[in-house]
Coordinates of C-alpha atoms and ligand atoms in Angstrom, one line a residue:
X1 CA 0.0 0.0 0.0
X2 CA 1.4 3.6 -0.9
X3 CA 1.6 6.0 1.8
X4 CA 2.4 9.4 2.6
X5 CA 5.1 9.8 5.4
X6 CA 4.0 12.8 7.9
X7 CA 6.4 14.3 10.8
X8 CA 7.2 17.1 13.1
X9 CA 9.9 18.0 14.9
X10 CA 10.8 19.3 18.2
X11 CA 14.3 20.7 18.3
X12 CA 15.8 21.2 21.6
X13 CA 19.1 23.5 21.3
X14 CA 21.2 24.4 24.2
X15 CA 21.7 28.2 24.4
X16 CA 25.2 29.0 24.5
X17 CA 25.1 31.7 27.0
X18 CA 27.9 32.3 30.2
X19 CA 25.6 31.2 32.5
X20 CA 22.6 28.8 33.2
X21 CA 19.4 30.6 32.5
X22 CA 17.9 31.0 36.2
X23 CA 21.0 31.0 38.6
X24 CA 24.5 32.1 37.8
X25 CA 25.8 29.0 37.7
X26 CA 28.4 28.4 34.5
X27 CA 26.6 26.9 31.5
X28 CA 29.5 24.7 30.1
X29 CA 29.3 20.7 29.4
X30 CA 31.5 18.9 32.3
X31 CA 31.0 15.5 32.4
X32 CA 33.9 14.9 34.2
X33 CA 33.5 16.4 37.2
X34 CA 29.8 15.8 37.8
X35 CA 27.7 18.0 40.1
X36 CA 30.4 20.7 40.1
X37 CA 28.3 23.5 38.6
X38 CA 25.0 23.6 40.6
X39 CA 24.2 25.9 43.3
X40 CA 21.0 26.1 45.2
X41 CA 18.4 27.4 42.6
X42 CA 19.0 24.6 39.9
X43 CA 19.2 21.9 42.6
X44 CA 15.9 23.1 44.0
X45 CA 16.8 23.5 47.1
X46 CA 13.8 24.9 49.7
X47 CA 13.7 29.0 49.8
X48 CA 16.0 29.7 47.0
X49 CA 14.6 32.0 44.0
X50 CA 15.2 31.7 40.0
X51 CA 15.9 34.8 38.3
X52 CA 15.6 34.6 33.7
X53 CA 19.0 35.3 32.8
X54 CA 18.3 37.7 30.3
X55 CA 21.0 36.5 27.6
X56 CA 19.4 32.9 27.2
X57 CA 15.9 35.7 26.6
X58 CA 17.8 38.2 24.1
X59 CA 19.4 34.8 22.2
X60 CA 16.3 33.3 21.5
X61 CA 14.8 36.6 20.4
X62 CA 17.0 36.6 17.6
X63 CA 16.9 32.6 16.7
X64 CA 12.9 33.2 17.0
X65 CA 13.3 36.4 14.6
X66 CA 15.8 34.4 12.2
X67 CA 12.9 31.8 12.2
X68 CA 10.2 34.5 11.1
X69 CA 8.3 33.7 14.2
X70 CA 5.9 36.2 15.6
X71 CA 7.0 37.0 18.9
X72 CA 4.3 37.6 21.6
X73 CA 4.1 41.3 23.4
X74 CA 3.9 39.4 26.9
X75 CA 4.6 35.6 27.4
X76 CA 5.1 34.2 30.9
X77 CA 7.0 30.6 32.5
X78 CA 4.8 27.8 33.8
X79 CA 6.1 24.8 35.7
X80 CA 5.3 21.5 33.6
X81 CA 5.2 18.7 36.8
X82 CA 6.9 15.7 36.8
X83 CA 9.2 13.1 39.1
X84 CA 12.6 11.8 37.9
X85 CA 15.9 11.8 39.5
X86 CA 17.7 14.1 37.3
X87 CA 14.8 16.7 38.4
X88 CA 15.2 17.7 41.8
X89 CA 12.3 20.3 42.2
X90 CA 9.6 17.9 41.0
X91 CA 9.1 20.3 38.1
X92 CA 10.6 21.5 35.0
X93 CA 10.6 25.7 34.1
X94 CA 8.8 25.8 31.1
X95 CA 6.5 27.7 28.7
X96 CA 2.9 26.5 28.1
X97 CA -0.1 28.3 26.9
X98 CA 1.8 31.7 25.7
X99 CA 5.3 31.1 24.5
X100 CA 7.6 33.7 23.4
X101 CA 7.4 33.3 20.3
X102 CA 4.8 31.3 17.3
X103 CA 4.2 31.1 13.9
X104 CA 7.5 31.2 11.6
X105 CA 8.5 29.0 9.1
X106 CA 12.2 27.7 8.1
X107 CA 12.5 26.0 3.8
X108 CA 14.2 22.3 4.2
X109 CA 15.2 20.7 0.7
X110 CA 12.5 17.6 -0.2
X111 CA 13.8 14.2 -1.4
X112 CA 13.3 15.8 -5.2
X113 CA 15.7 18.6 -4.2
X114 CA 12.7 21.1 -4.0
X115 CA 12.9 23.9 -1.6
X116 CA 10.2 24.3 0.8
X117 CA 8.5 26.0 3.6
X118 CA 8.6 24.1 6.6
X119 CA 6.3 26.3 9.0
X120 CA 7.1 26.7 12.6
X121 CA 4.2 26.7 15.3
X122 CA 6.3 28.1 18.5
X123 CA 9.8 28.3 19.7
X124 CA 9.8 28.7 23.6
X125 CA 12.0 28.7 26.3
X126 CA 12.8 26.1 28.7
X127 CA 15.0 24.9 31.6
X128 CA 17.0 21.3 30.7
X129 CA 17.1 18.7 33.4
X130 CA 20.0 16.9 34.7
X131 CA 21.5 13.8 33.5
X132 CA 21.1 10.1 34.9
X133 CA 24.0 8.1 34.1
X134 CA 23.5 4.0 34.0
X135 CA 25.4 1.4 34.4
X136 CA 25.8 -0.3 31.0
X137 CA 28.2 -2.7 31.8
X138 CA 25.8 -5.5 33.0
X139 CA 27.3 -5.9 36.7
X140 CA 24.1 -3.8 37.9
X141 CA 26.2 -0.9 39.8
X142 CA 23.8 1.9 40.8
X143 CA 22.4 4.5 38.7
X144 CA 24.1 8.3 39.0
X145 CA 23.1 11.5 38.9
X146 CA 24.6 14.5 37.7
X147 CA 23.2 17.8 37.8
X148 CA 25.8 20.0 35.9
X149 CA 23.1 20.7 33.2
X150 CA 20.4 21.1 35.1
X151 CA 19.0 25.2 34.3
X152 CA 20.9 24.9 31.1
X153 CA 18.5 27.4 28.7
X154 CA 16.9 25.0 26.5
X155 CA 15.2 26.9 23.3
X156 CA 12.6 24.3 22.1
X157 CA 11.3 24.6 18.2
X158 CA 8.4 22.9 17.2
X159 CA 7.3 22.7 13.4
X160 CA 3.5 22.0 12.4
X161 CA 3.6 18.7 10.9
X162 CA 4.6 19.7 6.9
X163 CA 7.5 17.4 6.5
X164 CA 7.0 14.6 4.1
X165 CA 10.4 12.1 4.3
X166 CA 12.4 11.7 6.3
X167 CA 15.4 12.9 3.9
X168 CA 13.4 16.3 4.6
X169 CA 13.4 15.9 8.2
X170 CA 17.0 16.0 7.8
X171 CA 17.7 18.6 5.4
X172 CA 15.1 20.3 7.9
X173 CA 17.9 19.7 11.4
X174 CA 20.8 20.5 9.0
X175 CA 19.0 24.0 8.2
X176 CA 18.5 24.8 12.0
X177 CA 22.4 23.6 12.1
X178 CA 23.2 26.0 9.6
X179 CA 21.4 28.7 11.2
X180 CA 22.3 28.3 15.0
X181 CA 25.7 28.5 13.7
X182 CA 25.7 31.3 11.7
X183 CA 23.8 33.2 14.2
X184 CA 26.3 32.2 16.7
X185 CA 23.6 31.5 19.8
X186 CA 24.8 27.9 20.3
X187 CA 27.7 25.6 20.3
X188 CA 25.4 22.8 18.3
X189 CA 27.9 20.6 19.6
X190 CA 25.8 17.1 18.7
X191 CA 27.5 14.6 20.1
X192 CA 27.2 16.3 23.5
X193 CA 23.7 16.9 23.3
X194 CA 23.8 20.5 22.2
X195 CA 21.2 19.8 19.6
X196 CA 18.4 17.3 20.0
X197 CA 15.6 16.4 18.2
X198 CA 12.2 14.5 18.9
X199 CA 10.0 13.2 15.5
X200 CA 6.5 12.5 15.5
X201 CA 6.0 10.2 12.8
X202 CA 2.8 8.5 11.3
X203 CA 1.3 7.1 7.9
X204 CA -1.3 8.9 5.7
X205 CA -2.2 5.7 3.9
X206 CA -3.8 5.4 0.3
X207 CA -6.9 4.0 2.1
X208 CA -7.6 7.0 3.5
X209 CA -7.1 6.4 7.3
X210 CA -3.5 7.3 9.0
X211 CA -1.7 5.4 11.5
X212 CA -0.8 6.4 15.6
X213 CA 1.5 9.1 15.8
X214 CA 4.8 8.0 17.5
X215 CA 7.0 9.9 19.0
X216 CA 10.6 9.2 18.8
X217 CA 12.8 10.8 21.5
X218 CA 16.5 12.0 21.8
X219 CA 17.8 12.1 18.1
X220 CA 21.2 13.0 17.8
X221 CA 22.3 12.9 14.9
X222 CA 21.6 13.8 11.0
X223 CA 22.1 10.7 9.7
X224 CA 19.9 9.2 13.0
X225 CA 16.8 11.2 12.0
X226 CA 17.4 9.9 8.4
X227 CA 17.2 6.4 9.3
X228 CA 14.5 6.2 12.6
X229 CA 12.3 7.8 10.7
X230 CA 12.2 5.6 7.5
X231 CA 12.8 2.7 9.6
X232 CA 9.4 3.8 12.2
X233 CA 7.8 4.3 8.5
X234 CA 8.3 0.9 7.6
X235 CA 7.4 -0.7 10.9
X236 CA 4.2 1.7 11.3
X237 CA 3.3 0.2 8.0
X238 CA 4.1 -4.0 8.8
X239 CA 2.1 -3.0 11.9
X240 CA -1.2 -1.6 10.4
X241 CA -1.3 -4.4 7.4
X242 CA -1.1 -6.9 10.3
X243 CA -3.8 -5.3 13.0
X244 CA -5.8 -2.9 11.5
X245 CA -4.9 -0.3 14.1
X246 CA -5.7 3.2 13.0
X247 CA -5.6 6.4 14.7
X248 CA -8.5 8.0 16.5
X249 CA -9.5 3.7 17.2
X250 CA -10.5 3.2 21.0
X251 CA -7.9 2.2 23.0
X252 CA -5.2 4.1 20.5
X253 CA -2.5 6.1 22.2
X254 CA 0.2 8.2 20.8
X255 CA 3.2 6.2 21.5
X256 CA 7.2 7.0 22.3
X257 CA 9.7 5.3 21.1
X258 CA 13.1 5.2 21.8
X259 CA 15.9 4.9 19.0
X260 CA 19.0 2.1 18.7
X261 CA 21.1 3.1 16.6
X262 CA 23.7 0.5 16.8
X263 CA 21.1 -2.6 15.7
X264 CA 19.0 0.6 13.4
X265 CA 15.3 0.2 15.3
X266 CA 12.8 1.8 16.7
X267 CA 11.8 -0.2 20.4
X268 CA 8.4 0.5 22.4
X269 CA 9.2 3.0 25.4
X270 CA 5.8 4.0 27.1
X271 CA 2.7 5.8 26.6
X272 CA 3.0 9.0 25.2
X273 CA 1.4 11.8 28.1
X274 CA -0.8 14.1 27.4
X275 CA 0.0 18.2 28.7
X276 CA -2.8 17.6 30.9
X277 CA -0.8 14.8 32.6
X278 CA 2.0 17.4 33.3
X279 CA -0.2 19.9 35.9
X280 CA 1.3 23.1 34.0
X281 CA 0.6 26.1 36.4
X282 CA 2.0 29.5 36.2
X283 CA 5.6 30.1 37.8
X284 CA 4.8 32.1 40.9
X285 CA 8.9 32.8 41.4
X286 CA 9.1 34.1 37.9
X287 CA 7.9 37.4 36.8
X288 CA 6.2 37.6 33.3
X289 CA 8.1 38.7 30.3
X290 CA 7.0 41.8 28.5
X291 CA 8.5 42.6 24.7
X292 CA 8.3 46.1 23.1
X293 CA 8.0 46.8 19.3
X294 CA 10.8 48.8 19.6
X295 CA 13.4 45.6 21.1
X296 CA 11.9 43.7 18.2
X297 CA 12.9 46.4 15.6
X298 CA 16.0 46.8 16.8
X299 CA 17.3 42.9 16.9
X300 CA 15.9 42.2 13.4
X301 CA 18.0 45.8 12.2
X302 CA 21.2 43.5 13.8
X303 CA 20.4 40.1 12.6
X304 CA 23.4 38.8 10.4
X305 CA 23.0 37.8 7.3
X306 CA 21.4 34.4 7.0
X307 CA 22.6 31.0 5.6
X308 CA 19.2 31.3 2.7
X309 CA 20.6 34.9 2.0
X310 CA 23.8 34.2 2.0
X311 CA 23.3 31.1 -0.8
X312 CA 21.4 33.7 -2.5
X313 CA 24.4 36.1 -2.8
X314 CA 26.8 33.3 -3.7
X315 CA 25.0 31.5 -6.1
X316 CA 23.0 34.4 -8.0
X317 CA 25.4 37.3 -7.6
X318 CA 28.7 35.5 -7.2
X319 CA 27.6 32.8 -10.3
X320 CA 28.8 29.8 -7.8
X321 CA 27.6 26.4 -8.3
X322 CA 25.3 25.0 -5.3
X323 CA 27.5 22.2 -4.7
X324 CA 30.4 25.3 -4.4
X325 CA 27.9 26.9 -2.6
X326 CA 27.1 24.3 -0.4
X327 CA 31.0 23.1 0.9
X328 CA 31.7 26.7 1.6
X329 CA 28.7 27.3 3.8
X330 CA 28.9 24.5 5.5
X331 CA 32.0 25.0 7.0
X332 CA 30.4 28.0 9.1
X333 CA 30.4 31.6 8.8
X334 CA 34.1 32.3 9.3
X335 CA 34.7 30.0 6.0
X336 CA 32.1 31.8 4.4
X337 CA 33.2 35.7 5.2
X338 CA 36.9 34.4 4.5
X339 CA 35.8 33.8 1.1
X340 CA 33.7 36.5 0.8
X341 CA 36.9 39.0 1.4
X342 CA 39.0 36.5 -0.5
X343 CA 36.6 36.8 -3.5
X344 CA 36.8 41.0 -3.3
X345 CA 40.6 40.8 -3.8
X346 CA 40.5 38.3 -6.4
X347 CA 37.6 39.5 -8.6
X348 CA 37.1 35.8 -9.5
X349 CA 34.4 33.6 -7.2
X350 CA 34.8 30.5 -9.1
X351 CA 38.6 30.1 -8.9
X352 CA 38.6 31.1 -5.3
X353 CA 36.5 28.9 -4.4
X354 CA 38.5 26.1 -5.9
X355 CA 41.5 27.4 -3.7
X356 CA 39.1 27.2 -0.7
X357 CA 37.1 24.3 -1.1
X358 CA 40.9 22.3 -2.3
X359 CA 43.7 24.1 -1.3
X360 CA 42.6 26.0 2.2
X361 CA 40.3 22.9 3.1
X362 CA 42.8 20.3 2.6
X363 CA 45.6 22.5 5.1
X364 CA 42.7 23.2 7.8
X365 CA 41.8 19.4 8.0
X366 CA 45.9 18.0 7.8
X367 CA 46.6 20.7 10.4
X368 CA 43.1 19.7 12.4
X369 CA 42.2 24.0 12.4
X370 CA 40.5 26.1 11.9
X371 CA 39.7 28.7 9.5
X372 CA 39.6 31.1 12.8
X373 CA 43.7 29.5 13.3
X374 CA 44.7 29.6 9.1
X375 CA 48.0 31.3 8.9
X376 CA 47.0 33.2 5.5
X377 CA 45.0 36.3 5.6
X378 CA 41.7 36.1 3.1
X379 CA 43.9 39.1 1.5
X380 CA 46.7 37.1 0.6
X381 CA 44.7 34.9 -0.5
X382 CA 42.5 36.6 -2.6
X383 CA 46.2 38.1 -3.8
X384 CA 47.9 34.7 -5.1
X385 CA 44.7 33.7 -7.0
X386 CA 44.3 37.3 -8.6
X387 CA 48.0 36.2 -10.1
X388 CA 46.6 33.9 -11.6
X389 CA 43.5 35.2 -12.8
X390 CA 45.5 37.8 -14.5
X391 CA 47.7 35.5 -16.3
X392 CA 50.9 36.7 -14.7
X393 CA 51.6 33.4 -12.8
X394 CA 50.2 29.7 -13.3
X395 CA 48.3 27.5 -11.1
X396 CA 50.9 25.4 -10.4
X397 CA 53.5 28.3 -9.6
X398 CA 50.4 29.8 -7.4
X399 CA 50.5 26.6 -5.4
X400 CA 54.4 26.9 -5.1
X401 CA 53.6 29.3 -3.4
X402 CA 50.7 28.4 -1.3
X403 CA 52.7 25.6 0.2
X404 CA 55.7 27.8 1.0
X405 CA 53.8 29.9 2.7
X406 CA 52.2 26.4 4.6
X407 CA 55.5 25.7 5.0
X408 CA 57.0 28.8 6.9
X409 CA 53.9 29.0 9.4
X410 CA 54.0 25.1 10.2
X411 CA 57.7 23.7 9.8
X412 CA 58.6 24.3 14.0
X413 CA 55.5 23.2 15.2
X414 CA 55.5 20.1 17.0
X415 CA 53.1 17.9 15.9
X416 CA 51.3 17.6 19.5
X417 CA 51.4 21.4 19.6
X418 CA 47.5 22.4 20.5
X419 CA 47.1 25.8 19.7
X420 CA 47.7 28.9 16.8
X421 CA 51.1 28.8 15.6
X422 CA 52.3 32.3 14.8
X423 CA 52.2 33.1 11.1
X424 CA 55.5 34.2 9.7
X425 CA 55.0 38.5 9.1
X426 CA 56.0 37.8 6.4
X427 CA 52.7 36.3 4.6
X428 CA 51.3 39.6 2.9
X429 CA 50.8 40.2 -0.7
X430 CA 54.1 42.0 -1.4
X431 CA 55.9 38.4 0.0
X432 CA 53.8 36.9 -3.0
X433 CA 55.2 39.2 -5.3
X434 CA 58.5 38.3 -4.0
X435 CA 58.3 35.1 -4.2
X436 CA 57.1 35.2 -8.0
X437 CA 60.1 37.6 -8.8
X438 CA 62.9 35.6 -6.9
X439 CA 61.7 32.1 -8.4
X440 CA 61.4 33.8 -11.5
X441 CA 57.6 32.1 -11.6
X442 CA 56.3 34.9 -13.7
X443 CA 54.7 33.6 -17.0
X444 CA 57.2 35.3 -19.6
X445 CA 55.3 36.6 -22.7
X446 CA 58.3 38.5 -23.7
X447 CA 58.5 36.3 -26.8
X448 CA 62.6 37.9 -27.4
X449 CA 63.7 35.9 -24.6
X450 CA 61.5 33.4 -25.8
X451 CA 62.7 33.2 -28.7
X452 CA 66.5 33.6 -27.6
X453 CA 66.1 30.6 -25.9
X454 CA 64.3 28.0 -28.7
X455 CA 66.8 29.0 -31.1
X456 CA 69.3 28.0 -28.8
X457 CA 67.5 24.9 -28.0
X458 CA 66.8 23.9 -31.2
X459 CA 70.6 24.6 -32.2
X460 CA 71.6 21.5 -30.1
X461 CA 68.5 19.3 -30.6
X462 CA 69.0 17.9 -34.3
X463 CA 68.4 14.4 -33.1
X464 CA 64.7 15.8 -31.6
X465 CA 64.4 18.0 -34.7
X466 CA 64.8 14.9 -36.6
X467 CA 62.4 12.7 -34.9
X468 CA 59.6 14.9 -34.7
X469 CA 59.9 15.8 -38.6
X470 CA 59.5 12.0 -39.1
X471 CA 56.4 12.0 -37.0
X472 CA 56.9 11.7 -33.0
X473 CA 55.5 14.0 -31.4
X474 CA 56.8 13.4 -28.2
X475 CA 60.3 14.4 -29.4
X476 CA 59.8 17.7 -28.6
X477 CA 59.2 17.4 -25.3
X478 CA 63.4 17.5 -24.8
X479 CA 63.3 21.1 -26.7
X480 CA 60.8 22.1 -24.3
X481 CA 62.2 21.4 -21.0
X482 CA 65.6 23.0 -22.8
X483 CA 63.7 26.0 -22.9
X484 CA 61.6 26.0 -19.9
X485 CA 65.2 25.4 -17.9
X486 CA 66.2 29.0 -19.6
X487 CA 63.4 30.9 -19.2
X488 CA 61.3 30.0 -15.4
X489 CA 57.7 30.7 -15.4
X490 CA 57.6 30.2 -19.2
X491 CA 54.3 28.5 -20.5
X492 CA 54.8 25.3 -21.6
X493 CA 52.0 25.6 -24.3
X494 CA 53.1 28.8 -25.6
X495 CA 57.0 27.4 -26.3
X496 CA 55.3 24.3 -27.6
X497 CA 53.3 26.7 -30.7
X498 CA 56.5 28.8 -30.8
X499 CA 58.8 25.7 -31.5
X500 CA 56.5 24.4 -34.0
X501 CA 55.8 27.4 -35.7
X502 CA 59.8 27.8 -35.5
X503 CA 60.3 24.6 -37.1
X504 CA 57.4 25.3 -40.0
X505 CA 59.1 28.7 -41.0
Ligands
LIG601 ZN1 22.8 27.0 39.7

């Protein structure tokens, strides 16, 4: 039976603020010294008071604004209620009923490589809980808790359920990526949880009923999303062609699910709760947030120029190809200004980019840095390939110099050396010119030294001579490298049509 995959996602991004977003408690991930970063307020101890850190509220202004979410004049904190160990106060500081923000939209790329809309119903603020760490050994120690990210700000997106595969869904949490990243309001370090997602997943089916909705919690990972969600597609559909089970049946409950990546399945968690489950009240420590027109004018004047904007510029105004396009943004905005400036110097997007998508790319991953750490100013740059451009030097003399350049800012670093090793001074674009005049690397059009030279060659090559009259073409290749040993930076091609034309005369 043909079906239609629908989902909607809840992102969950850790704010990257200084500190946590109701106590002044440092917001950085520790595992290794567990309950080291907690003070009264986020262990909920009796008597103590949260006050809203008002960097986790001004950071997901702007993500909301980025988003093209409304944001709401007044919005206030409610406690959703719940017990687990990793939440001492028996409640979790949340937003219910009027979140900060609703009613944006962010475009995610379809399997068919069609842009589209995915709308956003609310973005709100949140508090995360601690962490519970089990034993997964076997031998059954006890269970830990640590409560270092416990009042970590939490910004919660939530889309309206538009997405259609699950190839969207990714393109979708690769977007948001992007985004956080170029806005700069969050590490979106995956692997330690910076950026989480929850799908709700069910089957519109040809027949015209749909399956439950399952929710499945805690995905980490692009390629995670990819595959729980085509894998819960499948299952949802095995499971409907064997019971009948549809939504809105009596007895149906949305389910969640958690995800194994290692043997690539969905597996049964527990009912999924309802919000009236969770007792949401009102915070009573917490006053209510009110925003002006004015705060909102004035963040969307300072917003940075975003990653669908900033494809716009490099692929309709800079001619780039999206693929280009694509390995240069998702490097991160620092990659993507460098070549930007790069590009200014240069006058030619397409060849830089080849510099910084081979060259560049290749040097930051050897030397594990980063584009923040590379020794070469985007000037410099921008400089060597405008040599090239021009004519005046080749590619290959232009990566002479590249690498000497590598080589003077790397050749004394140790290779456990964790840090920014000091650029020679020396890397500016008068060294280039230097370079090109001390190597002689300049492409010599000044066809009397050229020609100086063949004759010269061709004076002691009557055996080559010879042989290429009687047909091999390869014998010139002696004359050449004759000439070439003369004159540096000559072009091979043009000595080539020289020699022949030479030897036709
Ligand atoms: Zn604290």
């Amino acid at each position: 039976m043909s079906y239609t995959t629908v989902i909607g996602l809840e992102v969950h991004v850790q704010l990257q603020t200084k500190t946590k977003i109701f106590c002044s408690c440092v917001n950085r991930f520790n595992p290794d010294a567990p309950n080291t970063q907690t003070c009264p307020v986020c262990l909920g101890l009796p008597g103590s008071l949260p006050v809203l850190n008002q960097e986790a509220f001004e950071l997901s202004l702007v993500t909301a604004l980025a988003l093209n979410c409304q944001i709401a004049p007044f919005t206030k904190w409610d406690r959703k209620q719940y017990y687990y160990p990793d939440l001492p106060k028996g409640y979790q500081i949340s937003q219910y009923d009027l979140p900060f923000s609703h009613d944006g939209w962010l475009a995610a790329t379809a399997e068919n490589g069609v842009r589209r809309k995915i709308r956003i119903r609310r973005a709100h603020l949140e508090e995360d809980a601690g962490k519970n760490i089990h034993d997964e050994s076997g031998r059954g120690s006890d269970s830990q808790v640590d409560l270092n990210r416990a009042g970590t700000p939490l910004l919660e997106i939530v889309t309206e359920p538009d997405i259609r595969s699950a190839a969207e869904a990714k393109s979708f949490l690769e977007e948001i990526h992007l985004l956080l990243t170029f806005l700069g309001v969050s590490d979106c370090n995956m692997q330690e949880g910076s950026l989480r997602c929850d799908a709700n997943v069910n089957l519109q089916l040809q027949d015209g009923s749909a399956t439950p909705i399952v929710e499945i919690k805690n995905l980490n990972t692009f390629r995670g999303v990819e595959a729980a969600i085509t894998f819960e597609a499948e299952r949802q559909l095995q499971e409907y062609e064997k019971t009948g089970r549809k939504l809105g049946d009596a007895g149906v409950e949305k389910q969640t699910r958690g995800w194994d990546a290692h043997r690539g399945l969905t597996y049964a968690q527990r009912g999924k709760e309802e919000a009236s489950d969770y007792r949401y009240f009102p915070d009573p420590d917490l006053l209510p947030v009110t925003v002006s027109a004015e705060r909102i004018a004035s963040i969307k004047t300072s917003l940075p120029r975003l990653p669908a904007q900033r494809r716009e510029d490099f692929e309709s105004k800079l001619g780039l190809s999206t693929y280009d396009t694509d390995v240069i943004m998702n490097q991160g905005p620092t990659f993507a200004d460098y070549f930007q400036q790069a590009v200014e110097v240069s006058g030619n997007a397409k060849q830089t980019a080849n510099w910084m998508t081979q060259e560049v790319l290749r040097e930051l991953n050897e030397k594990r840095i980063s584009i923040q750490q590379f020794p070469m100013p985007s000037g410099v740059l921008g400089s060597l390939v405008k040599h090239v451009v021009d004519g005046e030097i080749s590619v290959k003399s232009a990566r002479e110099i590249f690498n000497t350049g590598m080589h003077l800012t790397f050749q004394d670093v140790p290779s456990n050396f964790e840090g920014i090793p000091t650029p020679p001074p020396s890397l500016t674009p008068s060294w280039i010119q230097q370079e090109i005049a001390t190597k002689g690397l300049k492409i010599v059009s000044d066809t009397g030294a050229l020609d100086n030279a063949i004759a010269a060659a061709l004076a002691e090559s009557a055996k080559a001579i010879e042989d290429f009259r009687s047909g091999k073409q390869q014998a010139l290749g002696a004359v050449i490298g004759k000439v070439m040993k003369q004159v540096k930076g000559a072009d091979p091609k043009t000595v080539r049509e020289l020699i022949i034309q030479k030897l036709n005369s």
